[in-house]
Coordinates of C-alpha atoms (C1' of nucleotides) in Angstrom, one line a residue:
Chain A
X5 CA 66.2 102.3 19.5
X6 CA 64.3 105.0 17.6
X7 CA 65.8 106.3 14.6
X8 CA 69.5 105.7 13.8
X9 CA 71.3 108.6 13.6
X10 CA 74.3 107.3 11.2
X11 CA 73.0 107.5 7.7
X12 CA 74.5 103.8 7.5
X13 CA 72.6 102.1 10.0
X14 CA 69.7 104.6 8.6
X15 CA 70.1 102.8 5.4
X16 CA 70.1 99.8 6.0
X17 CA 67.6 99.3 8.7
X18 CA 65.3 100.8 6.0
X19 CA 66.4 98.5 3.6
X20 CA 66.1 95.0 5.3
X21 CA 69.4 94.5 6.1
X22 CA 69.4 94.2 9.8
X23 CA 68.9 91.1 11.8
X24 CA 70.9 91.5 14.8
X25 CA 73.4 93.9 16.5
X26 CA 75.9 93.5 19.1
X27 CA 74.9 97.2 20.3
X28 CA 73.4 99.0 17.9
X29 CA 73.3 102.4 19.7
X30 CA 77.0 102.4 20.5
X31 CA 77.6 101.3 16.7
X32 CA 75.1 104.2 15.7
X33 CA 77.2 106.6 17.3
X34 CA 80.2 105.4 16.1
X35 CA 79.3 105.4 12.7
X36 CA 77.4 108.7 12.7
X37 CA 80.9 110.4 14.1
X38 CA 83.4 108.4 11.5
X39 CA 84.2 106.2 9.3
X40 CA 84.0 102.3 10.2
X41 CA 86.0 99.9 9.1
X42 CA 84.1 96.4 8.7
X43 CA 84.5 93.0 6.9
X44 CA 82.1 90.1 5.9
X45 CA 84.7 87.0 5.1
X46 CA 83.5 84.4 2.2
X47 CA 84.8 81.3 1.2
X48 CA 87.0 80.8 -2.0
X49 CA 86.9 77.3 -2.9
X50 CA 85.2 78.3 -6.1
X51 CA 85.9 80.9 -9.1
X52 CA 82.7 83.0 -8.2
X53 CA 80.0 83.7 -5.6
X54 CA 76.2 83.7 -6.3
X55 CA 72.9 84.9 -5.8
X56 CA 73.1 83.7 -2.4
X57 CA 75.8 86.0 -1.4
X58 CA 74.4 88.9 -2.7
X59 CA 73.1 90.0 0.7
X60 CA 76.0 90.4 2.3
X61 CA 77.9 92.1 -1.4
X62 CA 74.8 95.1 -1.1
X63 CA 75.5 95.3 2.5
X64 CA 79.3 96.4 1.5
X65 CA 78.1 98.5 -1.0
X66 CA 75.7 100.2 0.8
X67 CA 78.4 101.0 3.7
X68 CA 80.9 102.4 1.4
X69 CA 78.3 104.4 -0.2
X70 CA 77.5 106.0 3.5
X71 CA 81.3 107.0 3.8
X72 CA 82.5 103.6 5.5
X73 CA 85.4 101.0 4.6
X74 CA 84.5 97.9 3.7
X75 CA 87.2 94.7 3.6
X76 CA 86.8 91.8 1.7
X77 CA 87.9 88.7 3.8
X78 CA 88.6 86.1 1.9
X79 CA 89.1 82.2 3.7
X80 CA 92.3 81.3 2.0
X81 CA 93.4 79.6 5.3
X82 CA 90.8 78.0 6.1
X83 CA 89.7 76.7 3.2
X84 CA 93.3 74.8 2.9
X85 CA 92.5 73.1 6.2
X86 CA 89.8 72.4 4.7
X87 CA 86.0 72.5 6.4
X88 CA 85.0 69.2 7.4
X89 CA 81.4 69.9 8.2
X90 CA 78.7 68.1 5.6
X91 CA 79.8 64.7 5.4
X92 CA 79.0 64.2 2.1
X93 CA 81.1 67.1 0.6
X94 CA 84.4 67.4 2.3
X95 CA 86.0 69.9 0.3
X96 CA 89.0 69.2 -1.6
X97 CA 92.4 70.8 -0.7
X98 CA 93.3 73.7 -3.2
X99 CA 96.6 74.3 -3.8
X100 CA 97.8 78.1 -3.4
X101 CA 97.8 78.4 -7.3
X102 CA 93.8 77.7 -7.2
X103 CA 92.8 80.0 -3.9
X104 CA 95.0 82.9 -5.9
X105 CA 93.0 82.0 -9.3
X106 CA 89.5 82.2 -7.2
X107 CA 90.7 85.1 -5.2
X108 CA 91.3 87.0 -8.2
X109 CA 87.9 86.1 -10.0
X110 CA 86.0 86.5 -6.9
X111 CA 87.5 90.3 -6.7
X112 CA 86.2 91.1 -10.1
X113 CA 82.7 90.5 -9.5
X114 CA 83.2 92.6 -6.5
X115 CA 84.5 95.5 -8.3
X116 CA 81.3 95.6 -9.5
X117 CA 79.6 96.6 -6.6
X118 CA 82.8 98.3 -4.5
X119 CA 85.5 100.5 -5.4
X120 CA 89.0 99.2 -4.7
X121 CA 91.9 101.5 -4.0
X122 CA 93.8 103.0 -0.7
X123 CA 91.6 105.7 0.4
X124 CA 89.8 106.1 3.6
X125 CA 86.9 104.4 2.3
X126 CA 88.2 102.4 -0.5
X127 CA 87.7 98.5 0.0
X128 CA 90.2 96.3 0.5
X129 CA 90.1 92.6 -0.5
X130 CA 92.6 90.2 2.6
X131 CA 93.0 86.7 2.7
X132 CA 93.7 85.4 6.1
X133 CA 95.8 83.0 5.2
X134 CA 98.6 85.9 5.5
X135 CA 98.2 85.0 9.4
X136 CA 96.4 81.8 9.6
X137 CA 99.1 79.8 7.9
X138 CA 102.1 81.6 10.4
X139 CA 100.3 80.3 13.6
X140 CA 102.3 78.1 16.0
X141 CA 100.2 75.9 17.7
X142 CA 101.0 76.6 21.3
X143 CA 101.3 80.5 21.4
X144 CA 98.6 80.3 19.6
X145 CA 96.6 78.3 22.5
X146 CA 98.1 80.3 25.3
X147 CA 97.3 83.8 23.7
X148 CA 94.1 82.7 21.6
X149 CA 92.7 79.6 22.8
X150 CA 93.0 80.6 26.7
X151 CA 90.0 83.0 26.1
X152 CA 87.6 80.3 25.1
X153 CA 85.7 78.9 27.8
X154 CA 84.8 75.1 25.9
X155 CA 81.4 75.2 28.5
X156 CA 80.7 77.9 26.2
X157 CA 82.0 77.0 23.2
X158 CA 79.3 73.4 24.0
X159 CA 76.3 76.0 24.7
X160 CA 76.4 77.3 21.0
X161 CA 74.6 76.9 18.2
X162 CA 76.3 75.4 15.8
X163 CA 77.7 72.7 18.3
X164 CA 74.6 72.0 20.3
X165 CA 72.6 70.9 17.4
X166 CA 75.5 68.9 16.1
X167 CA 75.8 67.4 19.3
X168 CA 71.9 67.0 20.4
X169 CA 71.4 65.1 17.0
X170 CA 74.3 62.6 17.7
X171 CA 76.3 63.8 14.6
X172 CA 79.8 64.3 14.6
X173 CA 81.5 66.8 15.3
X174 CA 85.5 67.0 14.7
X175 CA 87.6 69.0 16.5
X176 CA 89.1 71.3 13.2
X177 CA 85.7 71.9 13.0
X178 CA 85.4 72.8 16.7
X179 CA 88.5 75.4 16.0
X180 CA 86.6 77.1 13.6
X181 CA 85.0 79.5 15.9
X182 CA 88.6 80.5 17.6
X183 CA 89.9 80.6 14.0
X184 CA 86.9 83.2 12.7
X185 CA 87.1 84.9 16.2
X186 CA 90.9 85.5 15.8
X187 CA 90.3 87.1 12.3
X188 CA 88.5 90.0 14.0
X189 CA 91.4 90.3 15.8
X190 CA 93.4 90.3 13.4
X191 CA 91.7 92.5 11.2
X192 CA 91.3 95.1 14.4
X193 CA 95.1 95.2 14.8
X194 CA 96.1 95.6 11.0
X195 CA 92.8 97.8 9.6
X196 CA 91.1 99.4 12.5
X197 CA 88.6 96.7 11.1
X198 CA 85.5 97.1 14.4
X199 CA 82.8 95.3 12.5
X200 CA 81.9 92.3 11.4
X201 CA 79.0 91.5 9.3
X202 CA 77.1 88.3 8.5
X203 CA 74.2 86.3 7.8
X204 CA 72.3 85.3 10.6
X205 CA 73.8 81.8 11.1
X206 CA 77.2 83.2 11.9
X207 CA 75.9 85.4 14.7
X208 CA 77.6 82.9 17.3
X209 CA 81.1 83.3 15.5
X210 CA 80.8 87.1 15.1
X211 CA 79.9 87.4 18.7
X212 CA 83.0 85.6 19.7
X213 CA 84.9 87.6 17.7
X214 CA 84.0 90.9 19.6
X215 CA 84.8 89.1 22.7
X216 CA 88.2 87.8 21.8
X217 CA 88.8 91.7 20.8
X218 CA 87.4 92.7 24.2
X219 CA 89.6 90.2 26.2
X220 CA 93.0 90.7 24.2
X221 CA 93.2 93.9 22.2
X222 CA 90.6 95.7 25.1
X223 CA 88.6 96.7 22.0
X224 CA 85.4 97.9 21.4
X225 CA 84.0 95.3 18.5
X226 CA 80.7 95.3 16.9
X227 CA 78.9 92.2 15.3
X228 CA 76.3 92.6 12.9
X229 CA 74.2 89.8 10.6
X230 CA 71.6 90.1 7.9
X231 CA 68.6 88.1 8.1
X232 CA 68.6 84.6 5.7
X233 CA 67.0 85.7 2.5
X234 CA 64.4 83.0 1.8
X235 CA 61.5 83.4 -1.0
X236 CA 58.0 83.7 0.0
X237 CA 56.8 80.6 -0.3
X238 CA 59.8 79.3 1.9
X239 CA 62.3 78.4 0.1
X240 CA 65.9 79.0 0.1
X241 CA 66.9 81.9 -2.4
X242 CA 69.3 81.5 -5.6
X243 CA 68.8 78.4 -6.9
X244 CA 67.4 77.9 -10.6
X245 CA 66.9 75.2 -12.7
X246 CA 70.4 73.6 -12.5
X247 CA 72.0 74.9 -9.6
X248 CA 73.4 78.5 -8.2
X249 CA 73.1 81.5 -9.9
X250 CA 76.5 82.7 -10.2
X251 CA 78.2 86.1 -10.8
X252 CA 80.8 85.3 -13.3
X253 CA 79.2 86.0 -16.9
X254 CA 81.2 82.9 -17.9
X255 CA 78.9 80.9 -15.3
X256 CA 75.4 82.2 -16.0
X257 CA 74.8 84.5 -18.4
X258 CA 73.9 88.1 -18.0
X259 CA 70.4 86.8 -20.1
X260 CA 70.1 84.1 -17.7
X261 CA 70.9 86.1 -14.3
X262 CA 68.5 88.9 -15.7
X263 CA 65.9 85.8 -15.6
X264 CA 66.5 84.8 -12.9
X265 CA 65.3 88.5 -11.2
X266 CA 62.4 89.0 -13.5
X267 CA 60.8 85.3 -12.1
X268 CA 61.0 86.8 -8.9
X269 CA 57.7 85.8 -6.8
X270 CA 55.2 88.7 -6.3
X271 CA 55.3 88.8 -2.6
X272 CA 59.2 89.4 -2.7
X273 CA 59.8 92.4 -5.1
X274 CA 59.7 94.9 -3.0
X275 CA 62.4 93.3 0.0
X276 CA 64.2 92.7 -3.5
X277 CA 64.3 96.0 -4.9
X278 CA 65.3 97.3 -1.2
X279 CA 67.9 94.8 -0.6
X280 CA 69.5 94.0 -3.7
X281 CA 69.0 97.5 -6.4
X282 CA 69.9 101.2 -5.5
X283 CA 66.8 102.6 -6.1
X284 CA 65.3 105.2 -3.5
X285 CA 63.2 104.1 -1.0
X286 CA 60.7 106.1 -1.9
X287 CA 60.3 105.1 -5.0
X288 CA 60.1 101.3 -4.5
X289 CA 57.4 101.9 -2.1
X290 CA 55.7 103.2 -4.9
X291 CA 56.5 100.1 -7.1
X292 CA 55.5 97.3 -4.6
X293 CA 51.9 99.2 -4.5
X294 CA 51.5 97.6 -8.3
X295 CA 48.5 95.3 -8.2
X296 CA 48.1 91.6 -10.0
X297 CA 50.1 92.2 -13.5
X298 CA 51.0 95.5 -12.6
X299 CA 53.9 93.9 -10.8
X300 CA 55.4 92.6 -13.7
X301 CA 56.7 96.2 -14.4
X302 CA 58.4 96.4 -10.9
X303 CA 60.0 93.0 -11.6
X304 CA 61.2 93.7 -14.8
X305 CA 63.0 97.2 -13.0
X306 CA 64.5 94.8 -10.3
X307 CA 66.0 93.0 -13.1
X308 CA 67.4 95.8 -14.9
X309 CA 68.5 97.0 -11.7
X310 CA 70.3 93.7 -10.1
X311 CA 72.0 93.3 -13.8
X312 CA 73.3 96.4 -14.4
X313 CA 75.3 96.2 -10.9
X314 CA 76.1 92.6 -11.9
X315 CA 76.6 92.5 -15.6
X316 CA 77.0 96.7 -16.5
X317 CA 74.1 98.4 -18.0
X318 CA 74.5 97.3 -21.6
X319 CA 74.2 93.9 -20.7
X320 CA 70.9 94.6 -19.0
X321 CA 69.6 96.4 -21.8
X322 CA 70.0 93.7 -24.0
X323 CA 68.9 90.8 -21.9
X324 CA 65.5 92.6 -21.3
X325 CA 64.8 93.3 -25.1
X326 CA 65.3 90.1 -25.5
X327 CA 63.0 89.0 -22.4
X328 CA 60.8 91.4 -24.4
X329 CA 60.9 89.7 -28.0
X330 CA 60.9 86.5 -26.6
X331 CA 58.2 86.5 -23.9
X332 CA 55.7 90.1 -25.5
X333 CA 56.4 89.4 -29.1
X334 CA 56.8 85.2 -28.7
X335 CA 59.5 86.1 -31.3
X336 CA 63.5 84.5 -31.4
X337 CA 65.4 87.5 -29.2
X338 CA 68.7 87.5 -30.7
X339 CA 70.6 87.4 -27.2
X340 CA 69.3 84.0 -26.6
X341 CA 71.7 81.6 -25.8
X342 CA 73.2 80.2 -29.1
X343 CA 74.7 77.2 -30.1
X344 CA 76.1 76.6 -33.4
X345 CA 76.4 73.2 -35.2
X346 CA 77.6 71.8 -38.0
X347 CA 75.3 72.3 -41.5
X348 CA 76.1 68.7 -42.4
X349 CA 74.3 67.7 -39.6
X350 CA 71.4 69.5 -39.7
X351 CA 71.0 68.4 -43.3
X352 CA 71.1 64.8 -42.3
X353 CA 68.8 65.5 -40.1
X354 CA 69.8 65.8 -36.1
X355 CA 67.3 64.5 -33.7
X356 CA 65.9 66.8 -31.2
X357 CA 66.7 65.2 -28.3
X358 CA 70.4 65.7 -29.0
X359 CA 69.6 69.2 -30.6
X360 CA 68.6 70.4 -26.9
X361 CA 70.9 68.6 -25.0
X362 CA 73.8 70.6 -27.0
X363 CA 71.8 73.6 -26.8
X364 CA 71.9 73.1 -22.6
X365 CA 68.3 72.7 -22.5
X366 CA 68.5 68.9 -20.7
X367 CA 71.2 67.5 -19.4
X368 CA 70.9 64.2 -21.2
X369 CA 69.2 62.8 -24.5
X370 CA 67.0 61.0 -22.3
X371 CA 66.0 64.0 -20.4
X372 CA 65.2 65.7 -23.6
X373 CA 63.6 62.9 -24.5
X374 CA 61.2 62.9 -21.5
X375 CA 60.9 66.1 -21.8
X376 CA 59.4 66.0 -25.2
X377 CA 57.2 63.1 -24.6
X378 CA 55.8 65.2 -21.9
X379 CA 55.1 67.7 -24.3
X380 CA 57.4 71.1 -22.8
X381 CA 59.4 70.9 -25.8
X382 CA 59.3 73.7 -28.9
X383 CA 60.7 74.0 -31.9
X384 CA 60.2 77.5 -33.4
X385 CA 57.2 77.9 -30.9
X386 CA 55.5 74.4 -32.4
X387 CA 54.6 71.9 -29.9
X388 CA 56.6 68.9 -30.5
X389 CA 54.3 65.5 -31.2
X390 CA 56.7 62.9 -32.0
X391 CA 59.5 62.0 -29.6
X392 CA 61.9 61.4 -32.1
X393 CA 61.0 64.3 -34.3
X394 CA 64.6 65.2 -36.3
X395 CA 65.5 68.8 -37.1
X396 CA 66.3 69.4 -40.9
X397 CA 67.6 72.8 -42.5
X398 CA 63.8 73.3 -43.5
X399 CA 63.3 74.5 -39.9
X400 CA 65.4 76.9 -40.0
X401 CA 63.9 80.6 -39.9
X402 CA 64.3 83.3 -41.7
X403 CA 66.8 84.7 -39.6
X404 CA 68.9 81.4 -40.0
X405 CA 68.4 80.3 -36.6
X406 CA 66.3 77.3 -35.1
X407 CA 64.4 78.7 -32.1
X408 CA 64.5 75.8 -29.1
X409 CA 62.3 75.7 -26.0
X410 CA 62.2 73.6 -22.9
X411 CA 58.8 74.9 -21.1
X412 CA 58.2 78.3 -21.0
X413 CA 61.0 80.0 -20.0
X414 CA 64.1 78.4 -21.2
X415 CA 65.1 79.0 -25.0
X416 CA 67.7 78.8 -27.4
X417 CA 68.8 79.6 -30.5
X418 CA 70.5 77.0 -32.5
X419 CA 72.3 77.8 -35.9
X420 CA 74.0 75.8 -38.2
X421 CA 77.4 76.9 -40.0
Chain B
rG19 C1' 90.8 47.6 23.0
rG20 C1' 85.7 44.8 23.5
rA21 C1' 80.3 44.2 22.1
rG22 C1' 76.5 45.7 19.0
rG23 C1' 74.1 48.8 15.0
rG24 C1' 74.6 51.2 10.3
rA25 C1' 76.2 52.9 5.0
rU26 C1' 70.4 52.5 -0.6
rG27 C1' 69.0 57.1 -6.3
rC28 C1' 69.5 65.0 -5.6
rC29 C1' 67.8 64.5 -0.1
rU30 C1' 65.0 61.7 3.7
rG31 C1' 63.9 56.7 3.8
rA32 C1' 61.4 51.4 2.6
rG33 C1' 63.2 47.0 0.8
rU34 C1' 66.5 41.0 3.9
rG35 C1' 67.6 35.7 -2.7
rG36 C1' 64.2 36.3 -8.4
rU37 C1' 58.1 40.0 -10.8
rU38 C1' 63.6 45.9 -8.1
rA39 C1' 66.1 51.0 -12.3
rA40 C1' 64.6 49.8 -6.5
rA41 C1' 58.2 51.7 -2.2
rA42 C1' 56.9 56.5 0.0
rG43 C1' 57.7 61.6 0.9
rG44 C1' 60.5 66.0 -0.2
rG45 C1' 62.9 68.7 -3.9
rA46 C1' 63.3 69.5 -9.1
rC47 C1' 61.5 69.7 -14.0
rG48 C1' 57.3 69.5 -17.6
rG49 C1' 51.8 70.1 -18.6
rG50 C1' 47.0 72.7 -17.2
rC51 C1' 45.2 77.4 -15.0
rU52 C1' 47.7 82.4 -15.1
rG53 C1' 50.7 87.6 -15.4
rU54 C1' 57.7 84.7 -17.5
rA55 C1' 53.9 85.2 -10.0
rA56 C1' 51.8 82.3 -6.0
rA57 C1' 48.3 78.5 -4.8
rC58 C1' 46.0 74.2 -6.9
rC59 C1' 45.5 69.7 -10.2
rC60 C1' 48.1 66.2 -13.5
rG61 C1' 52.6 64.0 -15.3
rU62 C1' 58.0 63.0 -15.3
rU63 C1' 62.4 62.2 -12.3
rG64 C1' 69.9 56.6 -13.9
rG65 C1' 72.6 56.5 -18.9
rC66 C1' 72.8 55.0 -24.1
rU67 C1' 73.9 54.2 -30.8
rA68 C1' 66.7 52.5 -27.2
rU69 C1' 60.8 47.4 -28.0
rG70 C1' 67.2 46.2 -26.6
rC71 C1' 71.9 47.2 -24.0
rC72 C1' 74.8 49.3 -19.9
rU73 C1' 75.7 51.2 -15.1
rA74 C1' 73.7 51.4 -9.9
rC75 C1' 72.1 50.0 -3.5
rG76 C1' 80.0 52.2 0.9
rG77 C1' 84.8 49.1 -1.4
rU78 C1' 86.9 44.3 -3.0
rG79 C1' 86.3 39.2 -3.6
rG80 C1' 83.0 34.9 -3.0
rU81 C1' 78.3 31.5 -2.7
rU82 C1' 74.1 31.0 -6.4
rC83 C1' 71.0 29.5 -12.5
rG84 C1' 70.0 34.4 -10.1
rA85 C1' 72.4 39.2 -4.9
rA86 C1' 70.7 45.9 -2.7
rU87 C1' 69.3 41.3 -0.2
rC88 C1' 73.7 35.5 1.9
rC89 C1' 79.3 34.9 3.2
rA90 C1' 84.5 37.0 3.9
rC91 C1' 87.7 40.9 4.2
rC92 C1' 88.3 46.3 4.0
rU93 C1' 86.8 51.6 4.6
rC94 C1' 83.8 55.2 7.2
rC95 C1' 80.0 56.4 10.8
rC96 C1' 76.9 55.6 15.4
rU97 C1' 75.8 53.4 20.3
rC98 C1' 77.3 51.0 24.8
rC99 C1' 81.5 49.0 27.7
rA100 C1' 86.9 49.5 29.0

RNA sequence: GGAGGGAUGCCUGAGUGGUUAAAAGGGACGGGCUGUAAACCCGUUGGCUAUGCCUACGGUGGUUCGAAUCCACCUCCCUCCA
C-alpha cells in the first residue's frame, strides 16, 4: 500500500510501529472513516509493567491521540490459571485480592500515557476474568472450541517449535490460543473492540482471534503487531544492571529510568525518539543527523522526553540536572539516590563494602568487595586502593553527604543522621 | 502399565569417589580506550562477623576417613514399547 490515508495508520507506519497487518487497506479505511476501537491485553502478575512494554503503551497513546479508543486488557483470568509455559518459572496463583492490587497499580502508570473516562475515545482498562471465570466447559467447546481446527492449531508457531524441539507442551497451555482468541470476541460483542494489537510473537494468537470473530460474530476483525524492539547490537531491550526497568517510581526511580534513556546506544536514538517520545517527526529527523558527540544532545532529549510521560515533567527536570552535575560538573547531584545511616556508625567507622551494599550499589558485601578490589569503586570521586578501606565522618563533604560510585554510572549519596 | 535416559551455578553445559565453589561458552558487572555510545582488549562473576567459616550440583535417607560423583526411596521431565 502507498500512503495510509487514516492519520493513525499514517502515524504510526512513520513511527516504527508496524510489523504486520491482517489487511491494512481495509483497516486504513476504516480508521480514516471513524473511530476504532482496539486493545493490546498484558499480564498482571506484577504491580507494574516495564520498559519492555512500552511499545505497545505508545501504540495506545498514539491511537487515542488520532481520535481512536484504546482498551486496556488486562489477564486477570488467565493469569489465575496460571501460564505454565517456562519450566522454570511457573507462576504462582494470585489470589483476587493481588490481581485487584496489580490491576490498580498497573492503571496508574497507564494514566500516564492515556486518558481514562467514558467518551468515544476515552480508554477503558477490562479484565477478562469478568468472562473467563463464568465459562462452562462444554458450551464453551461446542460454541468456542468447535472453530478450532487442532491440524491448525499443530502448524503454529508457538506449538511447532515446542513440539519440533521435544519440549512439552501442556494442554492449558494449548488452550491458550482459544482463550486469547475468545477475548476478541468478547471484547467485539461488549466494546465494538475490531482490533487487536501486539508484539510480533503474538501474531498467531491475534490472527485466531479475527477468525473466531469471522466464524461466530460474522465480524470484520483486524490484527495488528509491533515489531520486537531489540538494541542495536542485538540485544533484548529494558534490562539494566539488575533487572527490568519498571514504571512504578517506587520500582526504579524517575533518576534511574531517566538513565536508563540517556545510555541509549547511538544507532537507536532516532527509532527511540520515534517510537517511544511525542516529538514531530520532523524534528527527530533532524536530531538523529547529530554526528559522534553530537548525539549526546538527542539522547539527553529522548530522556527528558520518555520521563516526562513516565515520571511528569518535574521529575525529568530534575533527574537531568542531576545527570548534568553528576556526569558535566563530576559534582554530588542532589537527586542521587540517598541513603541515610546512623552517625554513630559512621563515627566508628563503617566499612565500605557494607557502605555500598546499603546504598544499593552491590548486592552483597562480597560484591562490593570485588568490586572495589577491581578498582570501580569511588568514594567522593577517589579511586578506592584498599579493599577494606572504612568510611569515617571525615569523608563527609561539605554538603554533608558521602558521594558513592560503583563504575561510572551508578552513584549515591550517603548521609549520616 | 513396562524398559531405558535425564535433573549441575543467571542461562547453556562439562564433570562419574578426594587437588571441585565445580571446566567451557553466553550473559552480566568492573577496568582500559571513549562521548554516561558501539566495537575491541583485560579482569571479576555463591554467602559471611573473611588467611577462616557456611551453603551449594532435583528431594530425603544411606555407604565412606571423604560424595555433584556410589546405593535406596521419592518428585519432575524425556525417549521407546503397551
Amino acid at each position: 500500500m502507498s500512503e495510509p490515508r487514516s492519520e493513525f495508520l499514517r502515524d504510526i507506519v512513520a513511527r516504527g510501529f508496524m510489523h504486520q497487518c491482517t489487511d491494512l487497506d481495509a483497516l486504513d479505511e476504516k480508521a480514516a472513516n471513524g473511530t476504532v476501537v482496539a486493545y493490546i491485553g498484558y499480564d498482571c502478575t506484577g504491580p507494574s509493567l516495564h520498559v519492555g512494554h512500552m511499545v505497545s503503551i505508545m501504540m495506545l497513546r498514539r491511537m487515542q491521540q488520532t481520535g481512536h479508543k484504546p482498551i486496556v486488557l488486562m489477564g486477570g483470568g488467565t493469569t489465575k490459571v496460571g501460564d505454565p509455559s517456562g519450566k522454570d518459572e511457573q507462576r504462582q496463583l494470585l489470589t483476587d485480592e493481588q490481581i485487584a492490587a496489580n490491576m490498580a497499580s498497573i492503571r496508574k502508570s497507564f494514566e500516564n500515557y492515556v486518558t481514562f473516562g467514558d467518551g468515544p475515545t476515552d480508554a477503558v482498562m477490562v479484565n477478562n476474568d469478568d468472562w473467563l471465570s463464568e465459562l462452562q466447559y462444554i458450551p464453551f467447546l461446542r460454541d468456542v472450541g468447535r472453530h478450532f481446527s487442532v491440524n491448525r492449531m499443530l502448524s503454529m508457531d508457538s506449538v511447532k517449535l515446542r513440539l519440533d524441539r521435544e519440549q512439552p507442551l501442556s494442554f492449558l497451555e494449548f488452550n491458550y490460543m482459544i482463550l486469547q482468541g475468545y477475548d476478541f470476541v468478547e471484547l467485539y460483542r461488549r466494546y465494538g473492540c475490531c482490533l487487536q494489537m501486539g508484539g510480533s510473537d503474538q501474531w498467531g494468537n491475534i490472527v485466531n482471534g479475527v477468525e473466531l470473530g469471522r466464524r461466530v460474530a460474522n465480524a470484520q476483525l483486524f490484527g495488528l503487531t509491533t515489531p520486537l524492539i531489540t538494541t542495536a547490537s542485538g540485544a533484548k531491550m529494558g534490562k539494566t544492571a539488575d533487572g527490568a526497568v519498571w514504571l512504578n517510581a517506587d520500582m526504579r526511580s524517575p533518576w534511574e529510568y531517566w538513565q536508563f534513556w540517556r545510555n541509549t546506544e547511538d544507532a537507536d536514538v532516532g527509532r527511540f525518539l520515534r517510537l517511544f517520545t511525542d516529538l514531530p517527526l520532523d524534528e527527530i529527523a533532524r536530531l538523529e543527523k547529530a554526528e559522534g558527540a553530537e548525539i549526546n544532545e538527542a539522547k539527553k532529549i529522548l530522556a527528558n522526553e520518555a520521563t516526562t510521560l513516565c515520571h511528569g515533567a518535574q521529575a525529568a527536570a530534575e533527574a537531568a540536572e542531576t545527570a548534568r552535575r553528576t556526569f558535566e560538573e563530576g559534582d554530588a547531584g542532589e537527586g542521587l539516590p540517598t541513603v541515610t545511616i546512623d552517625a554513630a556508625r559512621l563515627n566508628a567507622g563503617l566499612p565500605l563494602y557494607e557502605a555500598m551494599k546499603e546504598a544499593g550499589l552491590a548486592q552483597s558485601n562480597g560484591e562490593a568487595r570485588r568490586l572495589i578490589k577491581g578498582g570501580g569503586a569511588r568514594v567522593n570521586d577517589q579511586p578506592v586502593q584498599e579493599e577494606l578501606r572504612s568510611l569515617t565522618s571525615d569523608d563527609l563533604g561539605s554538603d554533608g553527604a558521602i558521594k558513592l560510585s560503583a563504575g561510572k554510572k551508578r552513584h549515591a549519596l550517603l548521609r549520616a543522621e
